PDB file of C-alpha atoms and ligand atoms in Angstrom:
ATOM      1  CA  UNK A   1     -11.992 -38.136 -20.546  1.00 89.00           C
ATOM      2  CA  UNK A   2      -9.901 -36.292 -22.929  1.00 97.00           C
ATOM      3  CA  UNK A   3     -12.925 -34.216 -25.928  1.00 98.00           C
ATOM      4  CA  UNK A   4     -12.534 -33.360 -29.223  1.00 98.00           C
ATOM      5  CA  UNK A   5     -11.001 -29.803 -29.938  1.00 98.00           C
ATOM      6  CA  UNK A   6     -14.188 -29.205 -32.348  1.00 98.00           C
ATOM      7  CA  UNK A   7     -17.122 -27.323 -29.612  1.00 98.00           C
ATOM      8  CA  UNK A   8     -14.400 -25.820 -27.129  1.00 98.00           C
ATOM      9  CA  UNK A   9     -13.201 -23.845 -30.217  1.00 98.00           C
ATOM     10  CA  UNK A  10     -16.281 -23.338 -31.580  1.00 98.00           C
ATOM     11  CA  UNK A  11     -17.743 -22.051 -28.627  1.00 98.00           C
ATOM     12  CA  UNK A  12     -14.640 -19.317 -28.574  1.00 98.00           C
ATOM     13  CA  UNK A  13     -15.117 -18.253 -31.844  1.00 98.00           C
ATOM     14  CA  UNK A  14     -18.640 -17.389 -31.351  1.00 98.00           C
ATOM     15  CA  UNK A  15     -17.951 -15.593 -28.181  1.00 98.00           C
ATOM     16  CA  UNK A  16     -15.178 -14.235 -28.708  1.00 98.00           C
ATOM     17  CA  UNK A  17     -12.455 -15.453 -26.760  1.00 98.00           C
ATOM     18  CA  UNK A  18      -9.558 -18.012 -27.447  1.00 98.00           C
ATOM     19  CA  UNK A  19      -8.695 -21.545 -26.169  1.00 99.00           C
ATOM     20  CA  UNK A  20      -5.112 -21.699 -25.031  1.00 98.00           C
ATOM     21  CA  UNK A  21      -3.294 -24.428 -26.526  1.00 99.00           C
ATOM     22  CA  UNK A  22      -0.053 -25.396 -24.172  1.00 98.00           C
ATOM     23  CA  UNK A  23       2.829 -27.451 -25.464  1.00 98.00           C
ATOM     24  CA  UNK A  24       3.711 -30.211 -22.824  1.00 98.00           C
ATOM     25  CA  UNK A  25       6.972 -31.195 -21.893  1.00 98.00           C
ATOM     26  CA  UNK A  26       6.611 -33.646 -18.929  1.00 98.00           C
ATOM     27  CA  UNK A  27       4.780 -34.935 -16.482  1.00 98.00           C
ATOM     28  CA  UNK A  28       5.188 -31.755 -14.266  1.00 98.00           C
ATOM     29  CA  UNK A  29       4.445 -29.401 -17.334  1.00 98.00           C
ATOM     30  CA  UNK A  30       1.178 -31.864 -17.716  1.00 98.00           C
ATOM     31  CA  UNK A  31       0.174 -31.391 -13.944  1.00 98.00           C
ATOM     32  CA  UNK A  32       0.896 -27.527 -13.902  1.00 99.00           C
ATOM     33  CA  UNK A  33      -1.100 -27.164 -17.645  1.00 99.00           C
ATOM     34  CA  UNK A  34      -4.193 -28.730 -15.973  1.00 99.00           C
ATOM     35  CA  UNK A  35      -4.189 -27.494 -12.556  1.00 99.00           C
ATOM     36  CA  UNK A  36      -4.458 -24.388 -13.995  1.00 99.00           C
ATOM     37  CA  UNK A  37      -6.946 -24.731 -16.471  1.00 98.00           C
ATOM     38  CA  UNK A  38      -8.950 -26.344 -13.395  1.00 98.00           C
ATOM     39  CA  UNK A  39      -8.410 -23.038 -11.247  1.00 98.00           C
ATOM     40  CA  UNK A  40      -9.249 -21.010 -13.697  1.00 98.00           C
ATOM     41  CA  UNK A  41     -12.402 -23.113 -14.930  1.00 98.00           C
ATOM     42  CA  UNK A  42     -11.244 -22.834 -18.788  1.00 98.00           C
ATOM     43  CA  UNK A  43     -11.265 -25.244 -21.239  1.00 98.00           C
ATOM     44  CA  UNK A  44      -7.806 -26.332 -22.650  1.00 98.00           C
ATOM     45  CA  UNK A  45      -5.474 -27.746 -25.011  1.00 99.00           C
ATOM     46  CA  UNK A  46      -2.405 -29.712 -23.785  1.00 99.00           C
ATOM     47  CA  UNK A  47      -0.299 -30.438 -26.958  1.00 98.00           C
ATOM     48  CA  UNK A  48       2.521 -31.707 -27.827  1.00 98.00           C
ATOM     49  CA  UNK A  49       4.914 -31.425 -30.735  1.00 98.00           C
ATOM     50  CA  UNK A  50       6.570 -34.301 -32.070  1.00 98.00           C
ATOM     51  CA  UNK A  51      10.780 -34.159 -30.762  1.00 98.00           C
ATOM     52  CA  UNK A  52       8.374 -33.902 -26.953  1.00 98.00           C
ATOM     53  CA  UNK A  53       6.626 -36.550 -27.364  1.00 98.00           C
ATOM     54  CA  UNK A  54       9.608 -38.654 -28.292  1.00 98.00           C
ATOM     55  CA  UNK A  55      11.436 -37.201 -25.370  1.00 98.00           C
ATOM     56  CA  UNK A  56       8.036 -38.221 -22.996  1.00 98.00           C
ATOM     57  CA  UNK A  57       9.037 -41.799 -24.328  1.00 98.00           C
ATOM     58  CA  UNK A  58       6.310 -41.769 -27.185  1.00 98.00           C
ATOM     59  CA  UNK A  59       2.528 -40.721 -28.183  1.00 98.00           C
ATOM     60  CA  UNK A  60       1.045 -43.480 -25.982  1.00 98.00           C
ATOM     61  CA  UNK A  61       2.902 -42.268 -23.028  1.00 98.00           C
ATOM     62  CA  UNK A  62       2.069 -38.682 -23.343  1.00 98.00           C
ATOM     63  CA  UNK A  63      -1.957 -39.858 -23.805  1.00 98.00           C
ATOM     64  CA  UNK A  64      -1.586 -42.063 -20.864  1.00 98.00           C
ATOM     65  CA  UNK A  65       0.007 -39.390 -18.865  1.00 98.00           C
ATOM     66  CA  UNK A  66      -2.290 -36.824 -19.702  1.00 98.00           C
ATOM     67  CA  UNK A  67      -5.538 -39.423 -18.803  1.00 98.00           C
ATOM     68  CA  UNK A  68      -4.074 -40.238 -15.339  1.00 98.00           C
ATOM     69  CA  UNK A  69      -3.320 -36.932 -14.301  1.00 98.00           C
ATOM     70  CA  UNK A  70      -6.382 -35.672 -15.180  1.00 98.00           C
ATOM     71  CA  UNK A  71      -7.657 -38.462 -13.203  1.00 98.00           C
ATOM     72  CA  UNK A  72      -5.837 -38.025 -10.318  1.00 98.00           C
ATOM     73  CA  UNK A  73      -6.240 -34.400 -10.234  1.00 98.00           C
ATOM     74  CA  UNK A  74      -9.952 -34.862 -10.633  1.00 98.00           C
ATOM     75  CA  UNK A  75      -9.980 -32.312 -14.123  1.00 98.00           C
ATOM     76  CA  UNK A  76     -12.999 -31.786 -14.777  1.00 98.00           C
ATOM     77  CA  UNK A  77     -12.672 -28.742 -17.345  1.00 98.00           C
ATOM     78  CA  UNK A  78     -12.936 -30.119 -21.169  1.00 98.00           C
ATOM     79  CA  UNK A  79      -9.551 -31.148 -22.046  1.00 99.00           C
ATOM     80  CA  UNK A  80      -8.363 -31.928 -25.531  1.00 99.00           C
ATOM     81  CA  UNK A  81      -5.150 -33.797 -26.222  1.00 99.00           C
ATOM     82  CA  UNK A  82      -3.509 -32.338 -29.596  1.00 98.00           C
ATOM     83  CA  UNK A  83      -0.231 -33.215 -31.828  1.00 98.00           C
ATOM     84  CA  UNK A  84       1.413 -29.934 -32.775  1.00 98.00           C
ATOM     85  CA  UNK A  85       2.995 -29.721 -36.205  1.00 96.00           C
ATOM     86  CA  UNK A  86       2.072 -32.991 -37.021  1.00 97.00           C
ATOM     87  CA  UNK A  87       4.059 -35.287 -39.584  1.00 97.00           C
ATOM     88  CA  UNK A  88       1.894 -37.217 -41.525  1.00 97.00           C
ATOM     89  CA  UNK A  89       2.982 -40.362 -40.187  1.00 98.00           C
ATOM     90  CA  UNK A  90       3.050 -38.472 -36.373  1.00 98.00           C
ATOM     91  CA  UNK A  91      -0.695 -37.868 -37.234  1.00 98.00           C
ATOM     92  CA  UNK A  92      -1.656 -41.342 -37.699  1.00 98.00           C
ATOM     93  CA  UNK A  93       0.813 -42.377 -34.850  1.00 98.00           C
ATOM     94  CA  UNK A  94      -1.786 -40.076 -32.230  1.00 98.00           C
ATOM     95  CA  UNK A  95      -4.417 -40.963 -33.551  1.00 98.00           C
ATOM     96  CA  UNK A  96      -3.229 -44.720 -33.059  1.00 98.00           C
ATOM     97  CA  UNK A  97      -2.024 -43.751 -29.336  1.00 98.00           C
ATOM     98  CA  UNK A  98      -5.916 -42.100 -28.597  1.00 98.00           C
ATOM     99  CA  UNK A  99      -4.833 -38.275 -29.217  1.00 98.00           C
ATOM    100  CA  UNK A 100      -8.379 -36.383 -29.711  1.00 98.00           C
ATOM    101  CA  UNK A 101      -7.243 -33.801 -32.074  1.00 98.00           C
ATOM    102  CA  UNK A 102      -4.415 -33.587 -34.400  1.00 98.00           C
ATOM    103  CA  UNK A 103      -2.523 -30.809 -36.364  1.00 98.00           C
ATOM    104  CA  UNK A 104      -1.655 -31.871 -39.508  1.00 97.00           C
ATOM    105  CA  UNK A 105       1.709 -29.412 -40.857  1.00 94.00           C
ATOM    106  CA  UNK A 106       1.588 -30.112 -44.946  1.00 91.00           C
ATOM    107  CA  UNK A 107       3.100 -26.670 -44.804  1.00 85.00           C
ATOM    108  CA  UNK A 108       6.394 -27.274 -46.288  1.00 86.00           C
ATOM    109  CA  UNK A 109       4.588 -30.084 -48.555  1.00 91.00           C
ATOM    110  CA  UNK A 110       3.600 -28.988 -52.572  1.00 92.00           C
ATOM    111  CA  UNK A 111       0.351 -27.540 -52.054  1.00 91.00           C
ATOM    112  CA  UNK A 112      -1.284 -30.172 -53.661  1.00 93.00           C
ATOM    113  CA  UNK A 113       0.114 -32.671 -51.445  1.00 94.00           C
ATOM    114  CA  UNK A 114      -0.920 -30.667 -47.977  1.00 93.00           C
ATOM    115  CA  UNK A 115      -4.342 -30.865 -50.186  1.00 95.00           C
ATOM    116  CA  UNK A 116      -4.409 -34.389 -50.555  1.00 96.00           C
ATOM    117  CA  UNK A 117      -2.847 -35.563 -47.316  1.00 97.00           C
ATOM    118  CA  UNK A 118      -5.027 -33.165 -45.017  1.00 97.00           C
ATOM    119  CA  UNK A 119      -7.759 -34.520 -46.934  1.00 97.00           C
ATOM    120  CA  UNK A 120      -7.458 -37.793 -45.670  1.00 97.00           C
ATOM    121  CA  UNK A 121      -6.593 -37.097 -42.335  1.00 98.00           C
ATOM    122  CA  UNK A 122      -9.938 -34.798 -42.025  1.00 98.00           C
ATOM    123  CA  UNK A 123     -11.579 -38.212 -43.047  1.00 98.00           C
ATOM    124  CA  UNK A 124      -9.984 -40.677 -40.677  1.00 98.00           C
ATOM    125  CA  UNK A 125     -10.575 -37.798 -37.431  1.00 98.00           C
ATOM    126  CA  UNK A 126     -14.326 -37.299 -38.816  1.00 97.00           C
ATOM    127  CA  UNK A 127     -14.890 -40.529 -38.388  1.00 98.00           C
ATOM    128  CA  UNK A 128     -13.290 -40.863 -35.081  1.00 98.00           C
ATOM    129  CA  UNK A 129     -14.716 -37.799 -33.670  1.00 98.00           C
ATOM    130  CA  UNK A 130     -11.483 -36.038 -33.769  1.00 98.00           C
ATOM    131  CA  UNK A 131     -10.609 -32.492 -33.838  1.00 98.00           C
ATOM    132  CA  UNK A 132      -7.718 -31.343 -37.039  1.00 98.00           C
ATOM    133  CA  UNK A 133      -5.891 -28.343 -37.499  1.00 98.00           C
ATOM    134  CA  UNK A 134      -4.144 -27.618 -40.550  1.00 97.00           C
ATOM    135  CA  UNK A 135      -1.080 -25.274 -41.967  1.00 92.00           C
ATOM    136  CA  UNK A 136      -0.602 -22.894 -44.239  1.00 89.00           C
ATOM    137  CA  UNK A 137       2.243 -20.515 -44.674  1.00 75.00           C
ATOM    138  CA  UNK A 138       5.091 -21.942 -42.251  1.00 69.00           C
ATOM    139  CA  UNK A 139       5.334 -20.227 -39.032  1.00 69.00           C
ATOM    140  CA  UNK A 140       8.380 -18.518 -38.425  1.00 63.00           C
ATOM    141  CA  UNK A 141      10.893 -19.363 -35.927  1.00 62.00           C
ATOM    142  CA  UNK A 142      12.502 -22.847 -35.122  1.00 58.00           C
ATOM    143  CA  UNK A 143      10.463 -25.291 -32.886  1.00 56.00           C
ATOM    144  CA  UNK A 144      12.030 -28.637 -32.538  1.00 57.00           C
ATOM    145  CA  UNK A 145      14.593 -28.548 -35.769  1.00 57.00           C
ATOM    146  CA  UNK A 146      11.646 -26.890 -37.939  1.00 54.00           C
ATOM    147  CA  UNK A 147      12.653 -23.854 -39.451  1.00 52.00           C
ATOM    148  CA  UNK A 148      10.118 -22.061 -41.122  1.00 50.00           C
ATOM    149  CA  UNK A 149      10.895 -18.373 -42.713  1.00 49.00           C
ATOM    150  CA  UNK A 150       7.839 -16.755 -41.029  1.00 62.00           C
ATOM    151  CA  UNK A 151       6.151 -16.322 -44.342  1.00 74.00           C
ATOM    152  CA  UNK A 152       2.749 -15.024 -44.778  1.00 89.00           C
ATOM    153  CA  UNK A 153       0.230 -17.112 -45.866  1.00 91.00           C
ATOM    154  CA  UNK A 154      -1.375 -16.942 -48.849  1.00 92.00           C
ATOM    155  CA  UNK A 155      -5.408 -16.170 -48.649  1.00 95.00           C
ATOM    156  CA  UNK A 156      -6.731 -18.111 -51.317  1.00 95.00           C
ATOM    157  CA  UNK A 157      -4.858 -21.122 -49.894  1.00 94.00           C
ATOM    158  CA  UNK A 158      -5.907 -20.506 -47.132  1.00 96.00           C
ATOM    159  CA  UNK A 159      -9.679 -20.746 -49.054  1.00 97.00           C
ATOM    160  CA  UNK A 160      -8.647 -24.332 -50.436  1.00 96.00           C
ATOM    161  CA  UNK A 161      -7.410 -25.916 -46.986  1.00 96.00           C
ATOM    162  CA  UNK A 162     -10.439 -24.271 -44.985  1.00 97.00           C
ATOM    163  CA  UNK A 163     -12.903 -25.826 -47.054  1.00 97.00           C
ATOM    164  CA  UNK A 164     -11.547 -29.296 -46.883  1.00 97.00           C
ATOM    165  CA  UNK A 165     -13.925 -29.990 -43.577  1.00 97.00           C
ATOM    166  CA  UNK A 166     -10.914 -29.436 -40.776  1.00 98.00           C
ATOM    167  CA  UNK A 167     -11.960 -27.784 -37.944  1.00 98.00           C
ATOM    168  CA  UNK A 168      -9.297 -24.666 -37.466  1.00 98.00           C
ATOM    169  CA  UNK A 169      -6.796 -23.794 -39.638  1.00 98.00           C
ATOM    170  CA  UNK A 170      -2.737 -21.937 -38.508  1.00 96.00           C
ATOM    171  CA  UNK A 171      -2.379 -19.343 -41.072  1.00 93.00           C
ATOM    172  CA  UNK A 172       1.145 -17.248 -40.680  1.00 92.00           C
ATOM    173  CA  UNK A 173       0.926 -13.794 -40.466  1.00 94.00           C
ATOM    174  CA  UNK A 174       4.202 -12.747 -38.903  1.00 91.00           C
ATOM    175  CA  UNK A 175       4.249 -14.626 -36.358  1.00 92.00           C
ATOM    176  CA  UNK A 176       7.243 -16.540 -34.870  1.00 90.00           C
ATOM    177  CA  UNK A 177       8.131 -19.716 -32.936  1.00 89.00           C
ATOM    178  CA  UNK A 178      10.171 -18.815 -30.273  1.00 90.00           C
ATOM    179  CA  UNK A 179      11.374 -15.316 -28.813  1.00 88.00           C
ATOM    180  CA  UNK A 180      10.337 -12.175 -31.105  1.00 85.00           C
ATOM    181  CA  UNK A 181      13.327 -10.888 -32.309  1.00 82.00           C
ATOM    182  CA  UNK A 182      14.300  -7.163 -31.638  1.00 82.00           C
ATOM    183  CA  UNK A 183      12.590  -4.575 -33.513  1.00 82.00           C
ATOM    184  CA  UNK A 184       9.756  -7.601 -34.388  1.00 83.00           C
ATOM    185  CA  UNK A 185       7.189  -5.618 -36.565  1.00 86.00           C
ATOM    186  CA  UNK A 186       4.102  -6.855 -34.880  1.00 90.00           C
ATOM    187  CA  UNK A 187       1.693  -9.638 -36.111  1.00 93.00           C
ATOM    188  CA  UNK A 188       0.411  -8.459 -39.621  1.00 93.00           C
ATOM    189  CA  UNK A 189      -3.536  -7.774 -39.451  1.00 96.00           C
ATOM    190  CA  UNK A 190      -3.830  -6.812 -42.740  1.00 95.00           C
ATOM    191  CA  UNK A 191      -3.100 -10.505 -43.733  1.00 95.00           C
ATOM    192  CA  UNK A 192      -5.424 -11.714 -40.848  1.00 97.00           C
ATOM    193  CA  UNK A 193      -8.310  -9.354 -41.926  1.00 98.00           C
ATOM    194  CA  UNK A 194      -7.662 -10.735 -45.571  1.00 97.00           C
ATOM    195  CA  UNK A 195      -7.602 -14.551 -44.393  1.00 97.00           C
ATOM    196  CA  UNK A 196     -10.822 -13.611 -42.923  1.00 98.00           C
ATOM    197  CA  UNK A 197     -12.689 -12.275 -45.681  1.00 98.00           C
ATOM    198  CA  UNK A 198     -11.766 -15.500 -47.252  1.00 98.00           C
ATOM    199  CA  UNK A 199     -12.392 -18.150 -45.209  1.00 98.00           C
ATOM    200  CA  UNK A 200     -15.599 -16.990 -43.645  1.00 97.00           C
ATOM    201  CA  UNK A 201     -16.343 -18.911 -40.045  1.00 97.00           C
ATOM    202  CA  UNK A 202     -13.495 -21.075 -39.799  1.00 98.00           C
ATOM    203  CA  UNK A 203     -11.718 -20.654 -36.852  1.00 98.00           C
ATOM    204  CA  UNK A 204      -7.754 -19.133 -37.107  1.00 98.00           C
ATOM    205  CA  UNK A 205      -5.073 -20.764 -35.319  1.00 98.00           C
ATOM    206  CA  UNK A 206      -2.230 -18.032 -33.647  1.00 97.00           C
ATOM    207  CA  UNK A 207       1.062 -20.140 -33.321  1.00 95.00           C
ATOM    208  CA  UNK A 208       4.046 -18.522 -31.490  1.00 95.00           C
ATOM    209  CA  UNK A 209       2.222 -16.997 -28.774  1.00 96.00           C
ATOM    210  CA  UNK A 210       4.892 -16.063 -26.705  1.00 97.00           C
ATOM    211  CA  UNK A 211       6.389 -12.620 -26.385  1.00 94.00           C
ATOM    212  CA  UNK A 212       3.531 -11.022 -28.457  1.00 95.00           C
ATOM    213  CA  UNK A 213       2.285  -7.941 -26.270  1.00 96.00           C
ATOM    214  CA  UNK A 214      -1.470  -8.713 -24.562  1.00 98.00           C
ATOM    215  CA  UNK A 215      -3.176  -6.185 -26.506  1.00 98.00           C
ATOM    216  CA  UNK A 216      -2.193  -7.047 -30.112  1.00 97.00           C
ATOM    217  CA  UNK A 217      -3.218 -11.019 -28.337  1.00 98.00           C
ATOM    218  CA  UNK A 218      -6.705  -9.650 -28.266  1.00 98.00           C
ATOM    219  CA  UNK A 219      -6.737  -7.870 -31.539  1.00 98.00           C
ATOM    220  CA  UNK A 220      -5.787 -10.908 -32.998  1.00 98.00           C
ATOM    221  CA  UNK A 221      -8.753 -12.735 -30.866  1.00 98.00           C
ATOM    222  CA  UNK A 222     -11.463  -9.812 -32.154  1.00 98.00           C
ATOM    223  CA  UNK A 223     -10.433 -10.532 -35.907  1.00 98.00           C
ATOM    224  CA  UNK A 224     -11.218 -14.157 -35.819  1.00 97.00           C
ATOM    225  CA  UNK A 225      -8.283 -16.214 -33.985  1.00 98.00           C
ATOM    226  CA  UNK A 226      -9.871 -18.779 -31.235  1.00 98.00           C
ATOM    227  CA  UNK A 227      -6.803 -20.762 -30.491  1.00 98.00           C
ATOM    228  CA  UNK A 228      -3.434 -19.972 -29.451  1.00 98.00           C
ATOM    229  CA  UNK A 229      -0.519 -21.650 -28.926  1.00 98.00           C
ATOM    230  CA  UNK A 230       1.953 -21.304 -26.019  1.00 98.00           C
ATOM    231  CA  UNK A 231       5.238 -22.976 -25.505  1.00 98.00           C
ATOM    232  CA  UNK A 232       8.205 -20.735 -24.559  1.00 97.00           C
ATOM    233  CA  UNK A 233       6.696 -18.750 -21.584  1.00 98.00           C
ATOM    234  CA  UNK A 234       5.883 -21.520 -19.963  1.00 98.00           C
ATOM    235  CA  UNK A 235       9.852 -22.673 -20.367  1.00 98.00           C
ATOM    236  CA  UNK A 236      11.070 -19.260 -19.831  1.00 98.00           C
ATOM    237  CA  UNK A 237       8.912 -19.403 -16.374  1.00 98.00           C
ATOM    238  CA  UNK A 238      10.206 -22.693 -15.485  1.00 98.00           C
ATOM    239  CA  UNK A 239      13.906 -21.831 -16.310  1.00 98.00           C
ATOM    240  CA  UNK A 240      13.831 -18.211 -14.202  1.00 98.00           C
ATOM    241  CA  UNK A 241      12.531 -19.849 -11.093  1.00 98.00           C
ATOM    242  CA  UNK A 242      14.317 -22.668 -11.040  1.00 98.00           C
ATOM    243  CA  UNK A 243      17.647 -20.868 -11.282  1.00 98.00           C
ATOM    244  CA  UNK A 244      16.435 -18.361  -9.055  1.00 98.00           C
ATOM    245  CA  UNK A 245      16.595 -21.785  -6.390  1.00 98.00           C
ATOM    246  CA  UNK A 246      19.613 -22.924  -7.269  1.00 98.00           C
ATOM    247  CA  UNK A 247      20.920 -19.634  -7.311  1.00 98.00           C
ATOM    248  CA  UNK A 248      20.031 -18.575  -3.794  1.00 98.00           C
ATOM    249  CA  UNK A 249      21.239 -22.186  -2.567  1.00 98.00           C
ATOM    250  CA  UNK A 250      18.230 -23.956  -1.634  1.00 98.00           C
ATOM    251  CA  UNK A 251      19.022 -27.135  -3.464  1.00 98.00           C
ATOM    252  CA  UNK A 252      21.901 -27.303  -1.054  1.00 98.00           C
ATOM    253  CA  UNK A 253      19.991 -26.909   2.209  1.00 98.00           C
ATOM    254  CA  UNK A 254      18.422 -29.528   3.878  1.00 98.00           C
ATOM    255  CA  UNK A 255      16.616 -32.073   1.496  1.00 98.00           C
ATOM    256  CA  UNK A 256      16.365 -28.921  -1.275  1.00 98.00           C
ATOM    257  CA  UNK A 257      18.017 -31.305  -3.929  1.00 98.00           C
ATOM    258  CA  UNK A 258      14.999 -34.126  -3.681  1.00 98.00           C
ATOM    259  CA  UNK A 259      13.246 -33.456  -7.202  1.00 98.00           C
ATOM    260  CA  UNK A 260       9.795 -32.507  -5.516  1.00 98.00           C
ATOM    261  CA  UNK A 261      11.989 -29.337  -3.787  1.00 98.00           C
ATOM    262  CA  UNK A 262      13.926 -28.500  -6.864  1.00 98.00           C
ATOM    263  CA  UNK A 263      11.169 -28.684  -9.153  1.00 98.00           C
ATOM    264  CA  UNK A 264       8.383 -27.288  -7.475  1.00 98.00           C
ATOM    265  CA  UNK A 265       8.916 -23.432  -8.005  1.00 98.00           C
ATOM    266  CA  UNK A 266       9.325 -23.645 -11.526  1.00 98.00           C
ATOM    267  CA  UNK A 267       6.575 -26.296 -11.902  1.00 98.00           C
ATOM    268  CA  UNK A 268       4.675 -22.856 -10.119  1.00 98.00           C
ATOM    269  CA  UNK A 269       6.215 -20.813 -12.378  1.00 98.00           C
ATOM    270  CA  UNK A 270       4.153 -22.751 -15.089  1.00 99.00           C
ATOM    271  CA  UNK A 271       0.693 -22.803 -13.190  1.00 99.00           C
ATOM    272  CA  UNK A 272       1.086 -19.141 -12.783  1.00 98.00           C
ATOM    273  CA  UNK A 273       2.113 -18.435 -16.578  1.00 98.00           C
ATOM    274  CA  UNK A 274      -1.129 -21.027 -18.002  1.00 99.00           C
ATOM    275  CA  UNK A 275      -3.409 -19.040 -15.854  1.00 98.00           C
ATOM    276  CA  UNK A 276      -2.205 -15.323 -16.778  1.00 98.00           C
ATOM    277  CA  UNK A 277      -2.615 -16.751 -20.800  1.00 98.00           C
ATOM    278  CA  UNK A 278      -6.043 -18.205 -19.799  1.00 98.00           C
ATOM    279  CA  UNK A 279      -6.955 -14.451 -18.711  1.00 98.00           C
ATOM    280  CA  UNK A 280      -5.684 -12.858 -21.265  1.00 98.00           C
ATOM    281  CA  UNK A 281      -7.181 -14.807 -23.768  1.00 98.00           C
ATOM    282  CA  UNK A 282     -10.460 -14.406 -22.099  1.00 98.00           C
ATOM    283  CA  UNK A 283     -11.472 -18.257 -21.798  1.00 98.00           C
ATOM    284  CA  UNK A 284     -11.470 -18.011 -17.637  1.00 98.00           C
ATOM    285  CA  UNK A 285     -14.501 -19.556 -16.661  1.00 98.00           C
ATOM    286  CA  UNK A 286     -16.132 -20.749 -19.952  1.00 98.00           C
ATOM    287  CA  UNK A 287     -15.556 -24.514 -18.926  1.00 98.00           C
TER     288      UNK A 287
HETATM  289  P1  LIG B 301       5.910 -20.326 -28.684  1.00 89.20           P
HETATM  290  O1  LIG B 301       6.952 -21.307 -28.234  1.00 89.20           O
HETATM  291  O2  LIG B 301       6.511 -19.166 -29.373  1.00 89.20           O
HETATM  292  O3  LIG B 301       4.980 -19.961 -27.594  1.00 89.20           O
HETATM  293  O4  LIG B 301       5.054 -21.078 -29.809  1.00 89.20           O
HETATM  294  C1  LIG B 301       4.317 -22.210 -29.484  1.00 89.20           C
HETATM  295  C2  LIG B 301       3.692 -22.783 -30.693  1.00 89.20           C
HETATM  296  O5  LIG B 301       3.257 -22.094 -31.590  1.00 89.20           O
HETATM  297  C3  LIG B 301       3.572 -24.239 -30.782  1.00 89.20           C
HETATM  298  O6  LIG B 301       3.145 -24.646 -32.046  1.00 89.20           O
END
């Protein structure tokens, strides 16, 4: 049974630790995501943004997918199924489909109109028992055709969308979508530490979690971030050992080419990348 976002990242925040949040892709990304939160007894996030859950042939797919795998595989950690960089109408398309949390992106919206629409959706998931995440400040990077500048967000917006009753809230400070560029500054804790003092005990959202070194991870964890969101390791693990296959010819030997061969090391390569995060972030056996 997929769970609300809500106690998983509470629970984090007051220890200490962060939930991972991995974007999905397919049905062996969903397999490899929740094997290894199993392993590793962690609580965890599958998400997935909107151009992946098109490409998993829609939101009802992706929930049904998620729900028989964990069935199958027997999950019992808490799992929560999330939209990433939701659209308004991609929120109310999840939450159709039986998503149990949502992000809700108003970020490149008028404020007043990431006010007003967030403030809606935090009604409709309240009353559903749903989990939302909000935006403020777009991330940097590009992510599916969304280009965002990699801003900083502004703390007393921050302020405003915190106290509209969602339960975490994606705040840029530096961070990027995608691989950190050369030379990359580093995330920008000055920004966090000022977010902070603003929005008290709400929980801070890290997006881009890729390619940022372990220990400024952790930093980021001690000032007050309790979810983090991974996408490109996971495809950068994927890509390097399935080339690595092909490369050393095992796709032509034997039955190599038969999808379950082909697709199995980097389907690994995945398990093994979810369950380094999980450690990292410190959520190994809170489940
Ligand atoms: P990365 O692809 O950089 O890991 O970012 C993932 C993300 O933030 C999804 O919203």
């Amino acid at each position: 049974m997929l769970v609300s976002a809500k106690e998983m990242i509470q629970a984090a925040y007051a220890g200490h630790y962060a939930i991972g949040a991995f974007n999905t892709n397919n049905l062996e990304w969903t397999k490899a995501i929740l094997q290894a939160a199993e392993e590793m007894r962690a609580p965890v996030i599958v998400q997935v943004s909107e151009g992946a859950g098109k490409y998993m042939a829609g939101f009802k797919n992706v929930a049904d997918i998620v729900k028989n795998v964990m069935e199958f595989q027997k999950t019992s950690v808490p799992v929560a199924l999330h939209l990433d960089h939701g659209t308004y109408a991609g929120c109310k398309a999840c939450i159709e489909a039986g998503f149990s949390s949502i992000m809700f992106d108003g970020s490149s919206l008028p404020f007043d109109e990431n006010i007003e629409k967030t403030k809606e959706l935090v009604a409709i998931c309240n009353e559903k028992g749903m989990s939302i995440e909000a935006e403020v400040g777009s991330i940097g990077g590009e992510e599916d055709g969304v280009v965002g500048m990699g801003e900083c967000a502004d703390p007393e917006e921050c302020k405003t969308i915190a106290d509209l009753g969602i339960t975490m809230l994606a705040a840029g400070i530096g961070n990027i979508h995608g691989k950190y560029p050369e030379g990359w500054p580093g995330l920008r804790f000055d920004v966090l530490d000022a977010i902070k003092a603003k929005v008290g005990d709400m929980p801070l959202v890290l997006h881009g979690g890729s390619g940022i070194p372990d220990a400024m991870v952790q930093d980021a964890i001690r000032r007050g971030v309790s979810k983090i969101n991974v996408n490109t390791e996971c495809q950068l693990a994927f890509a390097e050992k399935t080339r690595a296959y092909i490369e050393a010819g095992k796709d032509i030997q034997g039955k190599g080419y038969d999808p379950r061969k082909l697709l199995a090391p980097g389907a690994q390569g995945i398990v093994d990348m979810v369950k380094y995060k999980i450690e990292v972030f410190g959520c190994a056996g809170k489940a």
